[in-house]
Amino acid sequence: MKQAQRIVTVPTRGPGLYEFTDALSGFVREAGMETGLVTCFIRHTSASLLIQENAAPAARRDLERYFERLAPESAGYEHDDDGPDDMPAHLRTALTQTSLSIPIHDARLALGTWQGIYLFEHRRDAPEREIALHLVGE
Amino acid sequence: MKQAQRIVTVPTRGPGLYEFTDALSGFVREAGMETGLVTCFIRHTSASLLIQENAAPAARRDLERYFERLAPESAGYEHDDDGPDDMPAHLRTALTQTSLSIPIHDARLALGTWQGIYLFEHRRDAPEREIALHLVGE
Amino acid sequence: MKQAQRIVTVPTRGPGLYEFTDALSGFVREAGMETGLVTCFIRHTSASLLIQENAAPAARRDLERYFERLAPESAGYEHDDDGPDDMPAHLRTALTQTSLSIPIHDARLALGTWQGIYLFEHRRDAPEREIALHLVGE
């Protein structure tokens, strides 16, 4: 049994879903493990992780619009020092994921056919986002 | 330290919560590990995972109704090629879990008394669902 | 590769966010591992886990109020035997996390600057809450 770690940086350009499945697959391939568990951990509280449909762009647009309505701007938040998109970003992060773990089988991510792994950016003008990856296996 | 993996298939008959705690316990028992971590990963984007109350069926019915209202059908989604229950299924999946990790202690899942592990089916007519299990421990 | 486990108990005094980052850091430090993965698992269905902003108390108050509105009391739940705050507690748990996994790098939690780890209590009069911790690494 051994471990591998990597920080992946994902540049974002405003709110929306940014796929990083290929970066994660590359990390697993380079680590050279056949069987294991990979964990993604996003180091932010105003962006999150999500596994979603990777084929239909319309489904991703519906998903983005849904979260805009579910945790809207201009809802009279007490915390508004960091701009109107900051508090909704924390709420949308709370409703989705900060960590995700995926088994590795036959040296590949055990994803279903339609699953893509996304960073979900909730802010309009965010710094580069960091995702810490951890792999344990052999 | 060693690992074990298994694919569990769960047949579903329409939307709702389907418990698979026993299948997970069986996997842990057969792997013969005393101490470890088990991870469940659902290989779909229109069904999800949830740990919930295992005693009161009324609580599960309330939970199912709540998600039907929170991410309703007929909300004017752009993505509607796959039927009216498809886009709400993706949204309900985003709001719940795709992966769950549970410590193993004294050869048992470290669940609380009232915790059951459920597949949350969001579609009316879904294929058999697959959950990839991974266990690391000794 | 080795493992460590611990149960952390968190006393709560009504609904809200209770930080336990220090207890988790202490567990990692005492286990003496440089590289690994720590998993937190809450053994309840009416309290949950959340990684959120650790600097602005107003952001946490907004977050608490948001979930009070999103899964309100007095919504005509079928399951009401355990008091009016019980069913909303299950719903708020379903919308947030029961397990969280965080990489360990250089003997420290790989958290971002603004991330704190919280127990999210959803009930007014709950027993002491238990979080099962598991660490694998070396």
CSV table of C-alpha atoms in Angstrom, one decimal:
chain,number,residue,atom,x,y,z
A,1,MET,CA,0.0,0.0,0.0
A,2,LYS,CA,1.2,3.5,-0.8
A,3,GLN,CA,0.0,7.0,-1.2
A,4,ALA,CA,0.2,9.9,-3.6
A,5,GLN,CA,-0.8,13.6,-3.3
A,6,ARG,CA,-1.1,16.5,-5.7
A,7,ILE,CA,-2.6,20.0,-5.7
A,8,VAL,CA,-4.6,20.8,-8.9
A,9,THR,CA,-5.3,24.4,-9.7
A,10,VAL,CA,-8.3,25.3,-11.7
A,11,PRO,CA,-8.7,28.8,-13.2
A,12,THR,CA,-12.3,29.9,-13.3
A,13,ARG,CA,-14.0,32.8,-15.1
A,14,GLY,CA,-17.1,33.4,-13.2
A,15,PRO,CA,-19.9,31.2,-11.8
A,16,GLY,CA,-20.4,27.8,-13.4
A,17,LEU,CA,-19.3,24.2,-13.6
A,18,TYR,CA,-15.6,23.5,-14.7
A,19,GLU,CA,-14.8,19.9,-15.4
A,20,PHE,CA,-11.5,18.4,-14.1
A,21,THR,CA,-12.1,14.7,-14.7
A,22,ASP,CA,-9.0,14.6,-17.0
A,23,ALA,CA,-6.7,16.2,-14.4
A,24,LEU,CA,-7.9,13.6,-11.9
A,25,SER,CA,-7.5,10.7,-14.3
A,26,GLY,CA,-4.0,11.9,-15.1
A,27,PHE,CA,-3.1,12.0,-11.4
A,28,VAL,CA,-4.3,8.4,-11.0
A,29,ARG,CA,-2.5,7.2,-14.1
A,30,GLU,CA,0.8,8.8,-13.1
A,31,ALA,CA,0.6,7.3,-9.6
A,32,GLY,CA,0.6,3.9,-11.2
A,33,MET,CA,-1.9,2.2,-8.9
A,34,GLU,CA,-4.3,-0.5,-9.9
A,35,THR,CA,-6.6,-0.5,-6.9
A,36,GLY,CA,-7.3,2.3,-4.5
A,37,LEU,CA,-9.4,5.3,-3.4
A,38,VAL,CA,-8.9,8.9,-4.6
A,39,THR,CA,-10.2,11.8,-2.7
A,40,CYS,CA,-10.7,15.4,-4.0
A,41,PHE,CA,-10.8,18.2,-1.4
A,42,ILE,CA,-11.5,21.8,-2.4
A,43,ARG,CA,-9.7,24.3,-0.3
A,44,HIS,CA,-12.4,27.0,-0.4
A,45,THR,CA,-15.7,28.0,1.1
A,46,SER,CA,-17.1,29.8,-1.9
A,47,ALA,CA,-16.6,27.1,-4.6
A,48,SER,CA,-17.5,23.4,-4.3
A,49,LEU,CA,-17.3,20.0,-5.9
A,50,LEU,CA,-20.0,18.1,-7.8
A,51,ILE,CA,-20.3,15.0,-9.9
A,52,GLN,CA,-22.8,15.5,-12.6
A,53,GLU,CA,-24.0,14.7,-16.1
A,54,ASN,CA,-21.1,15.1,-18.6
A,55,ALA,CA,-23.0,14.9,-21.9
A,56,ALA,CA,-25.7,17.6,-21.9
A,57,PRO,CA,-24.6,21.2,-21.6
A,58,ALA,CA,-28.3,22.2,-21.1
A,59,ALA,CA,-28.4,20.1,-17.9
A,60,ARG,CA,-25.4,21.9,-16.5
A,61,ARG,CA,-27.0,25.3,-17.4
A,62,ASP,CA,-30.3,24.2,-15.6
A,63,LEU,CA,-28.2,23.2,-12.6
A,64,GLU,CA,-26.4,26.5,-12.5
A,65,ARG,CA,-29.7,28.4,-12.7
A,66,TYR,CA,-31.3,26.2,-10.1
A,67,PHE,CA,-28.7,27.1,-7.5
A,68,GLU,CA,-28.9,30.8,-8.4
A,69,ARG,CA,-32.5,30.7,-7.5
A,70,LEU,CA,-32.2,28.4,-4.4
A,71,ALA,CA,-29.6,30.6,-2.8
A,72,PRO,CA,-30.1,34.0,-4.4
A,73,GLU,CA,-28.2,37.3,-4.2
A,74,SER,CA,-30.1,40.2,-2.7
A,75,ALA,CA,-31.7,38.2,0.1
A,76,GLY,CA,-30.9,40.6,2.8
A,77,TYR,CA,-27.9,38.8,4.2
A,78,GLU,CA,-26.2,40.2,7.3
A,79,HIS,CA,-22.7,39.3,5.9
A,80,ASP,CA,-22.3,41.5,2.8
A,81,ASP,CA,-18.9,43.0,3.2
A,82,ASP,CA,-17.4,40.9,0.5
A,83,GLY,CA,-19.9,41.7,-2.2
A,84,PRO,CA,-23.4,40.5,-3.1
A,85,ASP,CA,-22.1,37.2,-4.5
A,86,ASP,CA,-20.2,36.1,-1.4
A,87,MET,CA,-22.9,34.9,1.0
A,88,PRO,CA,-24.8,33.0,-1.8
A,89,ALA,CA,-21.5,31.4,-2.6
A,90,HIS,CA,-21.1,30.1,0.9
A,91,LEU,CA,-24.7,28.8,0.8
A,92,ARG,CA,-24.3,27.0,-2.5
A,93,THR,CA,-21.1,25.5,-1.2
A,94,ALA,CA,-22.9,24.2,1.9
A,95,LEU,CA,-25.5,22.6,-0.3
A,96,THR,CA,-23.0,20.7,-2.5
A,97,GLN,CA,-19.7,19.1,-1.7
A,98,THR,CA,-16.3,20.0,-0.3
A,99,SER,CA,-14.9,16.5,-0.5
A,100,LEU,CA,-15.5,13.5,-2.9
A,101,SER,CA,-14.0,10.0,-2.8
A,102,ILE,CA,-14.0,7.7,-5.8
A,103,PRO,CA,-12.7,4.1,-6.0
A,104,ILE,CA,-10.0,3.2,-8.4
A,105,HIS,CA,-10.5,-0.2,-10.1
A,106,ASP,CA,-8.2,-1.6,-12.9
A,107,ALA,CA,-6.2,1.6,-12.7
A,108,ARG,CA,-9.2,3.7,-13.6
A,109,LEU,CA,-11.7,5.9,-11.8
A,110,ALA,CA,-14.9,3.8,-11.1
A,111,LEU,CA,-17.1,6.4,-12.7
A,112,GLY,CA,-20.4,5.7,-14.4
A,113,THR,CA,-20.7,6.4,-18.1
A,114,TRP,CA,-22.3,9.8,-17.7
A,115,GLN,CA,-20.4,11.1,-14.7
A,116,GLY,CA,-18.0,14.0,-14.9
A,117,ILE,CA,-16.2,15.7,-11.9
A,118,TYR,CA,-16.7,19.4,-11.7
A,119,LEU,CA,-15.5,22.4,-9.7
A,120,PHE,CA,-18.6,24.5,-9.1
A,121,GLU,CA,-17.5,28.2,-9.0
A,122,HIS,CA,-19.9,30.4,-7.2
A,123,ARG,CA,-18.1,33.8,-7.4
A,124,ARG,CA,-17.8,36.3,-10.2
A,125,ASP,CA,-14.2,37.2,-9.6
A,126,ALA,CA,-12.4,34.4,-7.8
A,127,PRO,CA,-8.7,33.7,-7.4
A,128,GLU,CA,-7.3,30.4,-8.9
A,129,ARG,CA,-9.0,27.5,-7.1
A,130,GLU,CA,-7.0,24.7,-5.5
A,131,ILE,CA,-8.1,21.1,-5.1
A,132,ALA,CA,-6.0,18.8,-2.9
A,133,LEU,CA,-5.9,15.2,-4.3
A,134,HIS,CA,-5.1,12.2,-2.2
A,135,LEU,CA,-4.7,8.6,-3.4
A,136,VAL,CA,-4.2,5.5,-1.3
A,137,GLY,CA,-3.8,2.1,-2.9
A,138,GLU,CA,-1.4,-0.2,-4.7
B,1,MET,CA,-3.0,-2.9,5.4
B,2,LYS,CA,-5.2,-4.3,2.6
B,3,GLN,CA,-8.1,-3.4,0.3
B,4,ALA,CA,-11.3,-4.9,-0.9
B,5,GLN,CA,-13.8,-3.8,-3.5
B,6,ARG,CA,-17.2,-4.9,-4.7
B,7,ILE,CA,-20.0,-3.6,-6.9
B,8,VAL,CA,-23.4,-3.8,-5.3
B,9,THR,CA,-26.4,-3.6,-7.6
B,10,VAL,CA,-29.7,-2.2,-6.2
B,11,PRO,CA,-32.9,-2.7,-8.2
B,12,THR,CA,-35.3,0.2,-7.7
B,13,ARG,CA,-39.0,0.6,-8.5
B,14,GLY,CA,-39.5,4.3,-8.8
B,15,PRO,CA,-38.5,7.3,-6.7
B,16,GLY,CA,-37.7,6.8,-3.0
B,17,LEU,CA,-35.2,5.5,-0.5
B,18,TYR,CA,-33.9,2.0,-0.7
B,19,GLU,CA,-31.8,0.8,2.3
B,20,PHE,CA,-28.6,-1.2,1.6
B,21,THR,CA,-27.0,-1.2,5.1
B,22,ASP,CA,-27.1,-5.0,5.2
B,23,ALA,CA,-25.3,-5.4,1.8
B,24,LEU,CA,-22.6,-3.0,3.1
B,25,SER,CA,-22.3,-4.8,6.4
B,26,GLY,CA,-22.0,-8.1,4.6
B,27,PHE,CA,-19.2,-6.7,2.4
B,28,VAL,CA,-17.3,-5.5,5.5
B,29,ARG,CA,-17.8,-8.9,7.3
B,30,GLU,CA,-16.6,-11.0,4.3
B,31,ALA,CA,-13.5,-8.8,3.9
B,32,GLY,CA,-12.6,-9.8,7.4
B,33,MET,CA,-11.1,-6.5,8.6
B,34,GLU,CA,-11.2,-5.2,12.1
B,35,THR,CA,-10.3,-1.5,11.5
B,36,GLY,CA,-10.7,0.5,8.4
B,37,LEU,CA,-12.7,2.9,6.2
B,38,VAL,CA,-15.4,1.9,3.8
B,39,THR,CA,-16.5,4.2,0.9
B,40,CYS,CA,-19.7,3.9,-1.1
B,41,PHE,CA,-19.7,5.6,-4.5
B,42,ILE,CA,-22.9,5.6,-6.7
B,43,ARG,CA,-22.1,5.4,-10.4
B,44,HIS,CA,-25.1,7.6,-11.5
B,45,THR,CA,-26.1,11.3,-11.8
B,46,SER,CA,-29.9,10.7,-11.3
B,47,ALA,CA,-29.7,8.7,-8.1
B,48,SER,CA,-27.8,9.5,-4.9
B,49,LEU,CA,-26.7,8.3,-1.5
B,50,LEU,CA,-28.1,9.3,1.9
B,51,ILE,CA,-27.7,8.3,5.5
B,52,GLN,CA,-31.0,8.7,7.3
B,53,GLU,CA,-33.3,7.7,10.1
B,54,ASN,CA,-33.9,3.9,9.9
B,55,ALA,CA,-36.8,3.6,12.3
B,56,ALA,CA,-39.7,5.8,11.2
B,57,PRO,CA,-41.1,5.2,7.7
B,58,ALA,CA,-43.0,8.5,8.0
B,59,ALA,CA,-39.7,10.4,8.3
B,60,ARG,CA,-38.6,8.8,5.0
B,61,ARG,CA,-41.9,9.7,3.3
B,62,ASP,CA,-41.5,13.3,4.5
B,63,LEU,CA,-38.0,13.4,3.1
B,64,GLU,CA,-39.1,12.1,-0.3
B,65,ARG,CA,-41.9,14.7,-0.5
B,66,TYR,CA,-39.5,17.5,0.6
B,67,PHE,CA,-37.1,16.8,-2.3
B,68,GLU,CA,-40.0,16.6,-4.7
B,69,ARG,CA,-41.0,20.1,-3.7
B,70,LEU,CA,-37.5,21.5,-3.5
B,71,ALA,CA,-36.5,20.4,-7.0
B,72,PRO,CA,-39.9,20.0,-8.7
B,73,GLU,CA,-40.9,18.6,-12.1
B,74,SER,CA,-42.5,21.2,-14.5
B,75,ALA,CA,-40.1,24.0,-13.6
B,76,GLY,CA,-39.4,25.0,-17.2
B,77,TYR,CA,-36.0,23.2,-17.5
B,78,GLU,CA,-34.0,23.7,-20.7
B,79,HIS,CA,-32.9,20.1,-20.5
B,80,ASP,CA,-36.1,18.0,-21.0
B,81,ASP,CA,-35.1,15.4,-23.7
B,82,ASP,CA,-35.0,12.6,-21.2
B,83,GLY,CA,-38.4,13.1,-19.7
B,84,PRO,CA,-39.8,15.4,-17.0
B,85,ASP,CA,-38.3,13.5,-14.1
B,86,ASP,CA,-34.7,13.7,-15.5
B,87,MET,CA,-33.6,17.2,-14.7
B,88,PRO,CA,-35.1,17.2,-11.2
B,89,ALA,CA,-33.2,13.9,-10.6
B,90,HIS,CA,-29.9,15.6,-11.4
B,91,LEU,CA,-30.8,18.5,-9.0
B,92,ARG,CA,-31.8,16.1,-6.2
B,93,THR,CA,-28.6,14.2,-6.7
B,94,ALA,CA,-26.6,17.5,-6.5
B,95,LEU,CA,-28.3,18.3,-3.2
B,96,THR,CA,-27.5,14.9,-1.6
B,97,GLN,CA,-24.4,12.6,-1.9
B,98,THR,CA,-22.5,10.7,-4.5
B,99,SER,CA,-19.9,9.3,-2.1
B,100,LEU,CA,-20.0,8.4,1.6
B,101,SER,CA,-17.2,7.2,3.8
B,102,ILE,CA,-17.8,5.3,7.1
B,103,PRO,CA,-15.2,4.1,9.6
B,104,ILE,CA,-15.0,0.4,10.5
B,105,HIS,CA,-14.3,-0.3,14.2
B,106,ASP,CA,-14.3,-3.7,15.9
B,107,ALA,CA,-15.2,-5.2,12.5
B,108,ARG,CA,-18.4,-3.2,12.3
B,109,LEU,CA,-19.7,0.0,10.6
B,110,ALA,CA,-19.4,2.8,13.1
B,111,LEU,CA,-23.0,3.9,12.5
B,112,GLY,CA,-25.1,5.5,15.2
B,113,THR,CA,-28.2,3.6,16.5
B,114,TRP,CA,-30.7,5.3,14.1
B,115,GLN,CA,-28.6,5.5,11.0
B,116,GLY,CA,-29.4,3.5,7.9
B,117,ILE,CA,-27.6,3.8,4.5
B,118,TYR,CA,-29.9,4.5,1.5
B,119,LEU,CA,-29.9,4.7,-2.2
B,120,PHE,CA,-32.1,7.6,-3.1
B,121,GLU,CA,-33.7,6.9,-6.5
B,122,HIS,CA,-35.0,10.0,-8.2
B,123,ARG,CA,-36.3,8.5,-11.5
B,124,ARG,CA,-39.5,6.6,-12.2
B,125,ASP,CA,-38.1,4.1,-14.6
B,126,ALA,CA,-34.4,3.6,-13.9
B,127,PRO,CA,-32.0,0.7,-14.8
B,128,GLU,CA,-30.5,-1.3,-12.0
B,129,ARG,CA,-28.3,1.0,-10.0
B,130,GLU,CA,-24.6,0.3,-9.2
B,131,ILE,CA,-22.7,1.3,-6.1
B,132,ALA,CA,-19.0,0.8,-6.0
B,133,LEU,CA,-17.7,-0.2,-2.6
B,134,HIS,CA,-14.1,0.3,-1.4
B,135,LEU,CA,-12.6,-0.8,1.9
B,136,VAL,CA,-9.1,-0.1,3.2
B,137,GLY,CA,-8.0,-1.4,6.6
B,138,GLU,CA,-6.6,-4.5,8.4
C,1,MET,CA,0.9,2.6,6.3
C,2,LYS,CA,-1.0,2.6,9.5
C,3,GLN,CA,-4.4,3.7,10.9
C,4,ALA,CA,-5.7,5.7,13.9
C,5,GLN,CA,-9.3,6.1,15.2
C,6,ARG,CA,-11.0,8.3,17.8
C,7,ILE,CA,-14.5,9.3,18.9
C,8,VAL,CA,-14.8,13.0,19.5
C,9,THR,CA,-17.8,14.2,21.5
C,10,VAL,CA,-19.2,17.6,20.9
C,11,PRO,CA,-21.6,19.1,23.5
C,12,THR,CA,-24.2,21.4,21.8
C,13,ARG,CA,-26.6,24.0,23.2
C,14,GLY,CA,-29.2,24.3,20.6
C,15,PRO,CA,-29.2,24.8,16.8
C,16,GLY,CA,-26.1,26.3,15.2
C,17,LEU,CA,-22.5,25.7,14.0
C,18,TYR,CA,-19.9,24.3,16.5
C,19,GLU,CA,-16.3,24.3,15.3
C,20,PHE,CA,-14.2,21.3,16.0
C,21,THR,CA,-11.1,22.0,13.8
C,22,ASP,CA,-8.8,22.0,16.8
C,23,ALA,CA,-10.0,18.6,18.0
C,24,LEU,CA,-9.4,17.2,14.6
C,25,SER,CA,-5.9,18.8,14.3
C,26,GLY,CA,-5.0,17.4,17.7
C,27,PHE,CA,-6.0,13.9,16.6
C,28,VAL,CA,-3.8,14.2,13.5
C,29,ARG,CA,-0.9,15.6,15.5
C,30,GLU,CA,-1.1,12.9,18.1
C,31,ALA,CA,-1.3,10.1,15.5
C,32,GLY,CA,2.1,11.4,14.3
C,33,MET,CA,1.5,10.9,10.5
C,34,GLU,CA,3.1,13.1,7.9
C,35,THR,CA,0.9,12.1,4.9
C,36,GLY,CA,-2.6,10.7,4.9
C,37,LEU,CA,-6.4,11.1,4.8
C,38,VAL,CA,-8.6,11.9,7.7
C,39,THR,CA,-12.3,11.2,7.6
C,40,CYS,CA,-15.0,12.6,10.0
C,41,PHE,CA,-18.2,10.7,10.3
C,42,ILE,CA,-21.1,12.0,12.4
C,43,ARG,CA,-23.1,9.2,14.1
C,44,HIS,CA,-26.5,11.1,13.9
C,45,THR,CA,-29.3,11.9,11.5
C,46,SER,CA,-30.4,15.2,13.1
C,47,ALA,CA,-27.0,16.9,13.1
C,48,SER,CA,-24.4,17.1,10.3
C,49,LEU,CA,-21.0,18.3,9.2
C,50,LEU,CA,-20.0,21.3,7.2
C,51,ILE,CA,-16.8,23.1,6.2
C,52,GLN,CA,-17.4,26.8,6.2
C,53,GLU,CA,-15.9,30.3,6.6
C,54,ASN,CA,-14.1,30.5,9.9
C,55,ALA,CA,-13.6,34.3,10.1
C,56,ALA,CA,-17.0,36.0,9.8
C,57,PRO,CA,-19.5,35.2,12.5
C,58,ALA,CA,-22.2,37.0,10.4
C,59,ALA,CA,-21.7,34.5,7.6
C,60,ARG,CA,-22.4,31.6,10.0
C,61,ARG,CA,-25.5,33.4,11.3
C,62,ASP,CA,-26.7,33.9,7.7
C,63,LEU,CA,-26.1,30.2,7.0
C,64,GLU,CA,-28.0,29.1,10.1
C,65,ARG,CA,-31.0,31.3,9.1
C,66,TYR,CA,-30.9,30.1,5.5
C,67,PHE,CA,-31.3,26.5,6.5
C,68,GLU,CA,-34.1,27.4,9.0
C,69,ARG,CA,-36.0,28.9,6.0
C,70,LEU,CA,-35.1,26.2,3.5
C,71,ALA,CA,-36.3,23.3,5.7
C,72,PRO,CA,-38.7,25.1,8.1
C,73,GLU,CA,-40.6,23.9,11.1
C,74,SER,CA,-44.4,23.9,10.8
C,75,ALA,CA,-44.5,22.6,7.3
C,76,GLY,CA,-47.1,19.9,8.0
C,77,TYR,CA,-44.8,16.9,8.3
C,78,GLU,CA,-46.3,13.5,8.7
C,79,HIS,CA,-43.4,12.5,11.1
C,80,ASP,CA,-44.0,14.8,14.1
C,81,ASP,CA,-43.8,12.4,17.1
C,82,ASP,CA,-40.4,13.7,18.2
C,83,GLY,CA,-41.2,17.4,18.3
C,84,PRO,CA,-41.4,20.2,15.7
C,85,ASP,CA,-37.7,20.5,15.3
C,86,ASP,CA,-37.1,16.8,14.5
C,87,MET,CA,-38.2,16.5,10.8
C,88,PRO,CA,-36.5,19.7,9.8
C,89,ALA,CA,-33.4,18.4,11.5
C,90,HIS,CA,-33.4,15.3,9.2
C,91,LEU,CA,-33.9,17.5,6.1
C,92,ARG,CA,-31.1,19.9,7.0
C,93,THR,CA,-28.9,16.8,7.6
C,94,ALA,CA,-29.8,15.4,4.2
C,95,LEU,CA,-28.8,18.8,2.6
C,96,THR,CA,-25.4,19.0,4.2
C,97,GLN,CA,-22.8,16.2,5.1
C,98,THR,CA,-22.6,13.1,7.2
C,99,SER,CA,-19.0,12.3,6.2
C,100,LEU,CA,-16.0,14.6,5.2
C,101,SER,CA,-12.5,13.5,4.1
C,102,ILE,CA,-9.5,15.8,4.3
C,103,PRO,CA,-6.0,15.1,3.1
C,104,ILE,CA,-3.0,15.4,5.5
C,105,HIS,CA,0.1,17.0,4.1
C,106,ASP,CA,3.3,17.8,6.0
C,107,ALA,CA,1.5,16.5,9.2
C,108,ARG,CA,-1.3,19.1,8.8
C,109,LEU,CA,-4.8,19.2,7.5
C,110,ALA,CA,-4.8,20.5,3.9
C,111,LEU,CA,-7.4,23.2,4.7
C,112,GLY,CA,-7.6,26.5,2.9
C,113,THR,CA,-7.0,29.7,4.9
C,114,TRP,CA,-10.6,30.4,5.6
C,115,GLN,CA,-11.9,26.8,6.2
C,116,GLY,CA,-13.2,25.7,9.6
C,117,ILE,CA,-14.8,22.3,10.3
C,118,TYR,CA,-18.1,22.5,12.0
C,119,LEU,CA,-20.7,20.3,13.6
C,120,PHE,CA,-24.1,21.6,12.4
C,121,GLU,CA,-26.6,21.0,15.3
C,122,HIS,CA,-30.2,21.1,14.1
C,123,ARG,CA,-32.1,20.3,17.3
C,124,ARG,CA,-32.9,22.4,20.3
C,125,ASP,CA,-32.3,19.8,23.0
C,126,ALA,CA,-29.9,17.1,21.7
C,127,PRO,CA,-27.7,14.6,23.6
C,128,GLU,CA,-23.9,15.0,23.3
C,129,ARG,CA,-23.0,14.4,19.7
C,130,GLU,CA,-20.4,11.8,18.5
C,131,ILE,CA,-18.0,12.1,15.6
C,132,ALA,CA,-16.0,9.1,14.6
C,133,LEU,CA,-12.6,10.0,13.2
C,134,HIS,CA,-10.5,7.7,11.0
C,135,LEU,CA,-6.9,8.4,9.8
C,136,VAL,CA,-5.0,6.3,7.3
C,137,GLY,CA,-1.4,7.3,6.3
C,138,GLU,CA,2.2,7.2,7.4
